[in-house]
PDB file of C-alpha atoms in Angstrom:
ATOM      1  CA  UNK A   1       5.180  16.625 -28.352  1.00 62.00           C
ATOM      2  CA  UNK A   2       2.771  14.253 -26.642  1.00 84.00           C
ATOM      3  CA  UNK A   3       2.791  10.678 -27.890  1.00 90.00           C
ATOM      4  CA  UNK A   4       0.122   8.014 -27.662  1.00 96.00           C
ATOM      5  CA  UNK A   5       0.187   4.469 -26.278  1.00 98.00           C
ATOM      6  CA  UNK A   6      -1.950   1.441 -27.057  1.00 98.00           C
ATOM      7  CA  UNK A   7      -2.411  -1.230 -24.385  1.00 99.00           C
ATOM      8  CA  UNK A   8      -4.131  -4.533 -25.121  1.00 98.00           C
ATOM      9  CA  UNK A   9      -4.570  -7.668 -23.024  1.00 98.00           C
ATOM     10  CA  UNK A  10      -5.580 -11.094 -24.278  1.00 98.00           C
ATOM     11  CA  UNK A  11      -6.112 -14.415 -22.487  1.00 99.00           C
ATOM     12  CA  UNK A  12      -4.578 -17.338 -24.343  1.00 99.00           C
ATOM     13  CA  UNK A  13      -5.265 -20.953 -23.440  1.00 98.00           C
ATOM     14  CA  UNK A  14      -1.724 -22.232 -23.797  1.00 98.00           C
ATOM     15  CA  UNK A  15       1.402 -21.907 -21.606  1.00 98.00           C
ATOM     16  CA  UNK A  16       3.641 -18.805 -21.760  1.00 99.00           C
ATOM     17  CA  UNK A  17       6.454 -20.886 -23.284  1.00 98.00           C
ATOM     18  CA  UNK A  18       4.309 -21.622 -26.359  1.00 98.00           C
ATOM     19  CA  UNK A  19       3.240 -17.979 -26.724  1.00 99.00           C
ATOM     20  CA  UNK A  20       6.799 -16.689 -26.266  1.00 99.00           C
ATOM     21  CA  UNK A  21       8.096 -19.163 -28.854  1.00 98.00           C
ATOM     22  CA  UNK A  22       5.475 -17.979 -31.349  1.00 98.00           C
ATOM     23  CA  UNK A  23       6.465 -14.336 -30.730  1.00 98.00           C
ATOM     24  CA  UNK A  24      10.204 -14.946 -31.152  1.00 98.00           C
ATOM     25  CA  UNK A  25      10.558 -17.578 -33.881  1.00 98.00           C
ATOM     26  CA  UNK A  26      10.831 -16.157 -37.397  1.00 98.00           C
ATOM     27  CA  UNK A  27       9.258 -19.184 -39.096  1.00 98.00           C
ATOM     28  CA  UNK A  28       6.234 -19.067 -36.789  1.00 98.00           C
ATOM     29  CA  UNK A  29       5.605 -15.305 -36.947  1.00 97.00           C
ATOM     30  CA  UNK A  30       4.965 -15.458 -40.701  1.00 96.00           C
ATOM     31  CA  UNK A  31       2.286 -18.109 -40.102  1.00 96.00           C
ATOM     32  CA  UNK A  32      -0.007 -15.810 -38.110  1.00 95.00           C
ATOM     33  CA  UNK A  33       1.043 -12.218 -38.912  1.00 92.00           C
ATOM     34  CA  UNK A  34       0.664 -10.830 -42.475  1.00 89.00           C
ATOM     35  CA  UNK A  35       4.385 -10.994 -43.175  1.00 94.00           C
ATOM     36  CA  UNK A  36       6.478 -12.719 -45.822  1.00 95.00           C
ATOM     37  CA  UNK A  37       9.776 -12.797 -43.963  1.00 97.00           C
ATOM     38  CA  UNK A  38      11.155 -12.122 -40.470  1.00 98.00           C
ATOM     39  CA  UNK A  39      14.915 -11.909 -39.985  1.00 98.00           C
ATOM     40  CA  UNK A  40      16.732 -11.665 -36.653  1.00 98.00           C
ATOM     41  CA  UNK A  41      19.379 -13.405 -34.565  1.00 97.00           C
ATOM     42  CA  UNK A  42      16.939 -13.079 -31.620  1.00 98.00           C
ATOM     43  CA  UNK A  43      19.550 -11.597 -29.294  1.00 98.00           C
ATOM     44  CA  UNK A  44      19.254  -8.419 -27.218  1.00 99.00           C
ATOM     45  CA  UNK A  45      20.755  -5.475 -29.098  1.00 98.00           C
ATOM     46  CA  UNK A  46      20.406  -7.104 -32.502  1.00 98.00           C
ATOM     47  CA  UNK A  47      18.157  -5.950 -35.316  1.00 98.00           C
ATOM     48  CA  UNK A  48      14.850  -7.393 -36.427  1.00 98.00           C
ATOM     49  CA  UNK A  49      13.426  -6.979 -39.935  1.00 97.00           C
ATOM     50  CA  UNK A  50       9.813  -7.798 -40.768  1.00 97.00           C
ATOM     51  CA  UNK A  51       8.850  -7.757 -44.450  1.00 97.00           C
ATOM     52  CA  UNK A  52       5.328  -7.926 -45.789  1.00 93.00           C
ATOM     53  CA  UNK A  53       2.770  -6.434 -48.145  1.00 87.00           C
ATOM     54  CA  UNK A  54      -0.531  -4.629 -47.675  1.00 81.00           C
ATOM     55  CA  UNK A  55      -2.762  -4.364 -50.735  1.00 82.00           C
ATOM     56  CA  UNK A  56       0.195  -5.233 -53.010  1.00 83.00           C
ATOM     57  CA  UNK A  57       2.416  -2.538 -51.461  1.00 86.00           C
ATOM     58  CA  UNK A  58       5.610  -3.992 -50.017  1.00 92.00           C
ATOM     59  CA  UNK A  59       6.820  -2.721 -46.657  1.00 93.00           C
ATOM     60  CA  UNK A  60       9.654  -3.357 -44.224  1.00 95.00           C
ATOM     61  CA  UNK A  61       9.473  -2.882 -40.478  1.00 95.00           C
ATOM     62  CA  UNK A  62      12.771  -2.202 -38.737  1.00 97.00           C
ATOM     63  CA  UNK A  63      13.616  -2.648 -35.089  1.00 97.00           C
ATOM     64  CA  UNK A  64      16.131  -3.572 -32.440  1.00 98.00           C
ATOM     65  CA  UNK A  65      15.540  -6.093 -29.673  1.00 99.00           C
ATOM     66  CA  UNK A  66      15.674  -4.328 -26.302  1.00 99.00           C
ATOM     67  CA  UNK A  67      14.422  -6.994 -23.867  1.00 99.00           C
ATOM     68  CA  UNK A  68      14.230 -10.755 -24.373  1.00 99.00           C
ATOM     69  CA  UNK A  69      13.328 -12.645 -21.197  1.00 99.00           C
ATOM     70  CA  UNK A  70      12.199 -16.167 -22.141  1.00 98.00           C
ATOM     71  CA  UNK A  71       8.529 -16.831 -21.383  1.00 98.00           C
ATOM     72  CA  UNK A  72       8.187 -13.411 -19.681  1.00 99.00           C
ATOM     73  CA  UNK A  73       8.905 -10.375 -21.856  1.00 99.00           C
ATOM     74  CA  UNK A  74       9.850  -9.369 -25.393  1.00 99.00           C
ATOM     75  CA  UNK A  75      10.382  -5.712 -26.284  1.00 99.00           C
ATOM     76  CA  UNK A  76      11.749  -4.078 -29.411  1.00 98.00           C
ATOM     77  CA  UNK A  77      11.985  -0.684 -31.075  1.00 97.00           C
ATOM     78  CA  UNK A  78       9.865  -0.357 -34.201  1.00 95.00           C
ATOM     79  CA  UNK A  79       9.652   1.786 -37.325  1.00 95.00           C
ATOM     80  CA  UNK A  80       7.884   0.984 -40.588  1.00 93.00           C
ATOM     81  CA  UNK A  81       8.487   2.437 -44.020  1.00 91.00           C
ATOM     82  CA  UNK A  82       4.718   2.469 -44.618  1.00 86.00           C
ATOM     83  CA  UNK A  83       3.954   4.901 -41.783  1.00 83.00           C
ATOM     84  CA  UNK A  84       4.923   8.037 -43.667  1.00 82.00           C
ATOM     85  CA  UNK A  85       7.673   9.189 -41.296  1.00 86.00           C
ATOM     86  CA  UNK A  86      11.413   9.611 -41.660  1.00 90.00           C
ATOM     87  CA  UNK A  87      13.567   6.780 -40.281  1.00 93.00           C
ATOM     88  CA  UNK A  88      15.076   8.663 -37.350  1.00 92.00           C
ATOM     89  CA  UNK A  89      15.324   7.651 -33.680  1.00 90.00           C
ATOM     90  CA  UNK A  90      12.524  10.028 -32.632  1.00 91.00           C
ATOM     91  CA  UNK A  91      10.100   8.293 -35.010  1.00 92.00           C
ATOM     92  CA  UNK A  92      10.661   4.807 -33.626  1.00 95.00           C
ATOM     93  CA  UNK A  93       8.020   3.410 -31.331  1.00 96.00           C
ATOM     94  CA  UNK A  94       8.340   0.586 -28.805  1.00 98.00           C
ATOM     95  CA  UNK A  95       6.405  -2.664 -28.818  1.00 98.00           C
ATOM     96  CA  UNK A  96       6.405  -4.717 -25.634  1.00 99.00           C
ATOM     97  CA  UNK A  97       4.828  -8.098 -24.951  1.00 99.00           C
ATOM     98  CA  UNK A  98       4.603  -9.192 -21.299  1.00 99.00           C
ATOM     99  CA  UNK A  99       3.468 -12.730 -20.491  1.00 99.00           C
ATOM    100  CA  UNK A 100       1.903 -13.865 -17.212  1.00 99.00           C
ATOM    101  CA  UNK A 101       1.140 -17.487 -16.409  1.00 98.00           C
ATOM    102  CA  UNK A 102      -2.474 -18.093 -15.379  1.00 98.00           C
ATOM    103  CA  UNK A 103      -4.511 -21.135 -14.367  1.00 98.00           C
ATOM    104  CA  UNK A 104      -5.885 -21.333 -17.906  1.00 97.00           C
ATOM    105  CA  UNK A 105      -2.644 -20.519 -19.771  1.00 98.00           C
ATOM    106  CA  UNK A 106      -1.268 -17.042 -20.437  1.00 99.00           C
ATOM    107  CA  UNK A 107      -2.323 -13.454 -19.959  1.00 99.00           C
ATOM    108  CA  UNK A 108      -0.537 -11.520 -22.708  1.00 99.00           C
ATOM    109  CA  UNK A 109      -0.181  -7.766 -22.342  1.00 99.00           C
ATOM    110  CA  UNK A 110       0.884  -5.781 -25.397  1.00 99.00           C
ATOM    111  CA  UNK A 111       1.952  -2.149 -25.190  1.00 99.00           C
ATOM    112  CA  UNK A 112       2.764  -0.032 -28.258  1.00 98.00           C
ATOM    113  CA  UNK A 113       4.354   3.245 -27.126  1.00 98.00           C
ATOM    114  CA  UNK A 114       5.391   6.483 -28.809  1.00 95.00           C
ATOM    115  CA  UNK A 115       2.754   6.688 -31.532  1.00 93.00           C
ATOM    116  CA  UNK A 116       3.094  10.170 -33.009  1.00 89.00           C
ATOM    117  CA  UNK A 117      -0.358  10.941 -34.390  1.00 90.00           C
ATOM    118  CA  UNK A 118      -3.959  10.217 -33.526  1.00 92.00           C
ATOM    119  CA  UNK A 119      -4.391   8.874 -37.058  1.00 91.00           C
ATOM    120  CA  UNK A 120      -1.642   6.276 -36.491  1.00 90.00           C
ATOM    121  CA  UNK A 121      -3.018   5.481 -33.032  1.00 94.00           C
ATOM    122  CA  UNK A 122      -6.505   4.785 -34.427  1.00 94.00           C
ATOM    123  CA  UNK A 123      -5.126   2.719 -37.302  1.00 91.00           C
ATOM    124  CA  UNK A 124      -2.967   0.632 -34.991  1.00 93.00           C
ATOM    125  CA  UNK A 125      -5.852  -0.001 -32.564  1.00 95.00           C
ATOM    126  CA  UNK A 126      -7.575  -2.053 -35.263  1.00 92.00           C
ATOM    127  CA  UNK A 127      -4.323  -3.607 -36.434  1.00 92.00           C
ATOM    128  CA  UNK A 128      -3.503  -4.832 -32.922  1.00 97.00           C
ATOM    129  CA  UNK A 129      -6.953  -6.382 -32.478  1.00 96.00           C
ATOM    130  CA  UNK A 130      -6.367  -8.355 -35.679  1.00 95.00           C
ATOM    131  CA  UNK A 131      -2.745  -9.291 -34.858  1.00 96.00           C
ATOM    132  CA  UNK A 132      -3.434 -10.468 -31.315  1.00 98.00           C
ATOM    133  CA  UNK A 133      -6.469 -12.457 -32.436  1.00 98.00           C
ATOM    134  CA  UNK A 134      -4.333 -14.130 -35.123  1.00 97.00           C
ATOM    135  CA  UNK A 135      -1.617 -14.961 -32.579  1.00 98.00           C
ATOM    136  CA  UNK A 136      -4.193 -16.401 -30.158  1.00 98.00           C
ATOM    137  CA  UNK A 137      -5.778 -18.570 -32.864  1.00 98.00           C
ATOM    138  CA  UNK A 138      -2.362 -19.802 -34.016  1.00 98.00           C
ATOM    139  CA  UNK A 139      -1.037 -20.908 -30.622  1.00 98.00           C
ATOM    140  CA  UNK A 140      -4.321 -22.367 -29.386  1.00 98.00           C
ATOM    141  CA  UNK A 141      -4.535 -24.644 -32.453  1.00 93.00           C
ATOM    142  CA  UNK A 142      -1.135 -26.175 -31.724  1.00 66.00           C
TER     143      UNK A 142
END
């Protein structure tokens, strides 16, 4: 079965250390993403839980941290109970943030791999535009 991948790039006018901190600090993530709670030890191999609500429907996203290179890269496996799939390894996708220092701050590349359906791909395209814009606004206001 062929899977789909979303790739997005955003220029952020703040150093990679600030962006990385915002991506990997539970208390900060809930300030710019539509989540109520983020729980993790923030160590490679450990789990990450992201809890939120969309239109009064609670959801939990589950994942495991795969790569955590300070100020450079953060990658985790991802499955959400609001995507309509069974929680099995084949239904997990991968989300990867790669940070590059630039003269004006940070070039952030986001890649969301292993999307199973075109419907989910199209939905997540819009979601990622919103999420990355929210992240950018949050860190640039600091």
